[in-house]
Amino acid sequence: MQQKKDAPLRSDAQRNRERILEVALEELTRSADAPLSSIAKKACVGQGTFYRHFPSRESLVLEVYRYEVQQVADTAAQLLETRTPDQALREWMDRLAQYAMAKAGLADAMRRATSEQNALAGLGHGPVTSAVTLLLQANEEAGTIRPGVTPDDFVLAIAGLWQLDPHGDWQSRAGRLLDLVMDGLRAGAPGA
């Protein structure tokens, strides 16, 4: 019996899928060449179950990346519930930096799984753009940043994060960079 593409997964199938993604994230971060059979074994699922969820290495790697980016993006709304808009924005930038550095090992797997540069960029664009838009709007309404900053402006301003060496002193360098970005966003703010 063929399952509809958009039909929700049974609870056991959903658990299997999530377990595969968790193991794949760990293994692919460690080694871009991690064998799919090893991922299936460590996730305690059979080969058939594994390939029903992820018919190729590319589909697995792309879904791991998509899942992780969504987790980072989702923190924006959570932070706005408990912090002032400018504190939420700055803390979210720290979390984005932590994600970028912690998942640097996944980057090689992503490069191998995607043949086109634009395919990779488009995967995280939606959730990240939504998170940035939410944070920028909250800050603009609160008067804590200059008016008119677009998500594209913001992404260009923090692009230096992806130039940092995840094996070096990235935390202090990222902190300085993100403080500079916040200072720039605050310049010309109505509430400043």
Phi, psi and omega in degrees: 000127182278128178274136177298145184301321183265000181293141179294148179284148171299158185299321179292323178293322178295318178298316178301315182298314180296321178295318178299315181297318179298312180294318181298319178301311180298311184290318181288331175292323179289316182209123180298338182264014181307127181294138179299325179296324177292320178298315180299315181297314180293333177276357179061041175232153178284166180301319180298315178298315180302308185287340172294321180280319186224092185292348180210164176301317181301315182296324178293310182299316180296321180289323176300313180298313181300317181297314182294318179297321179296322178299316179295314181298320182297337181291340181301308181295322180296318180293322180293339179287334188237357183226162174293157183305318181289325175294319179297317180297313182294319179293323178296321177298321177298317179295323177296318178297316179300317178299311183301319182282320182291329184259017181302326178295333178288338182301320180295319177297322178295317180300320181288328183278338181245127181272335180252136178302319184293333179298319179292315182298322183290337183297315184263354186300314183300300182297319181291317178298319178297317179296314180297317179301314179301312181293318180294318179297317179298319180289321179295317178297326180279350180076022183265350174228163179297146179288151172088006179287126180263161174304322178297320177302313183298312181298319176297322181294327182262006183303337178298338177305321185280000175262352182283146178277117181294347181261358179257206181274059186292329185296311181290323179294317178295319179301314179297315180300313183289329173295320177298318179298314179299318178300319178294321178292326180284333181300124180086006178290140180302327183272001184283000000 
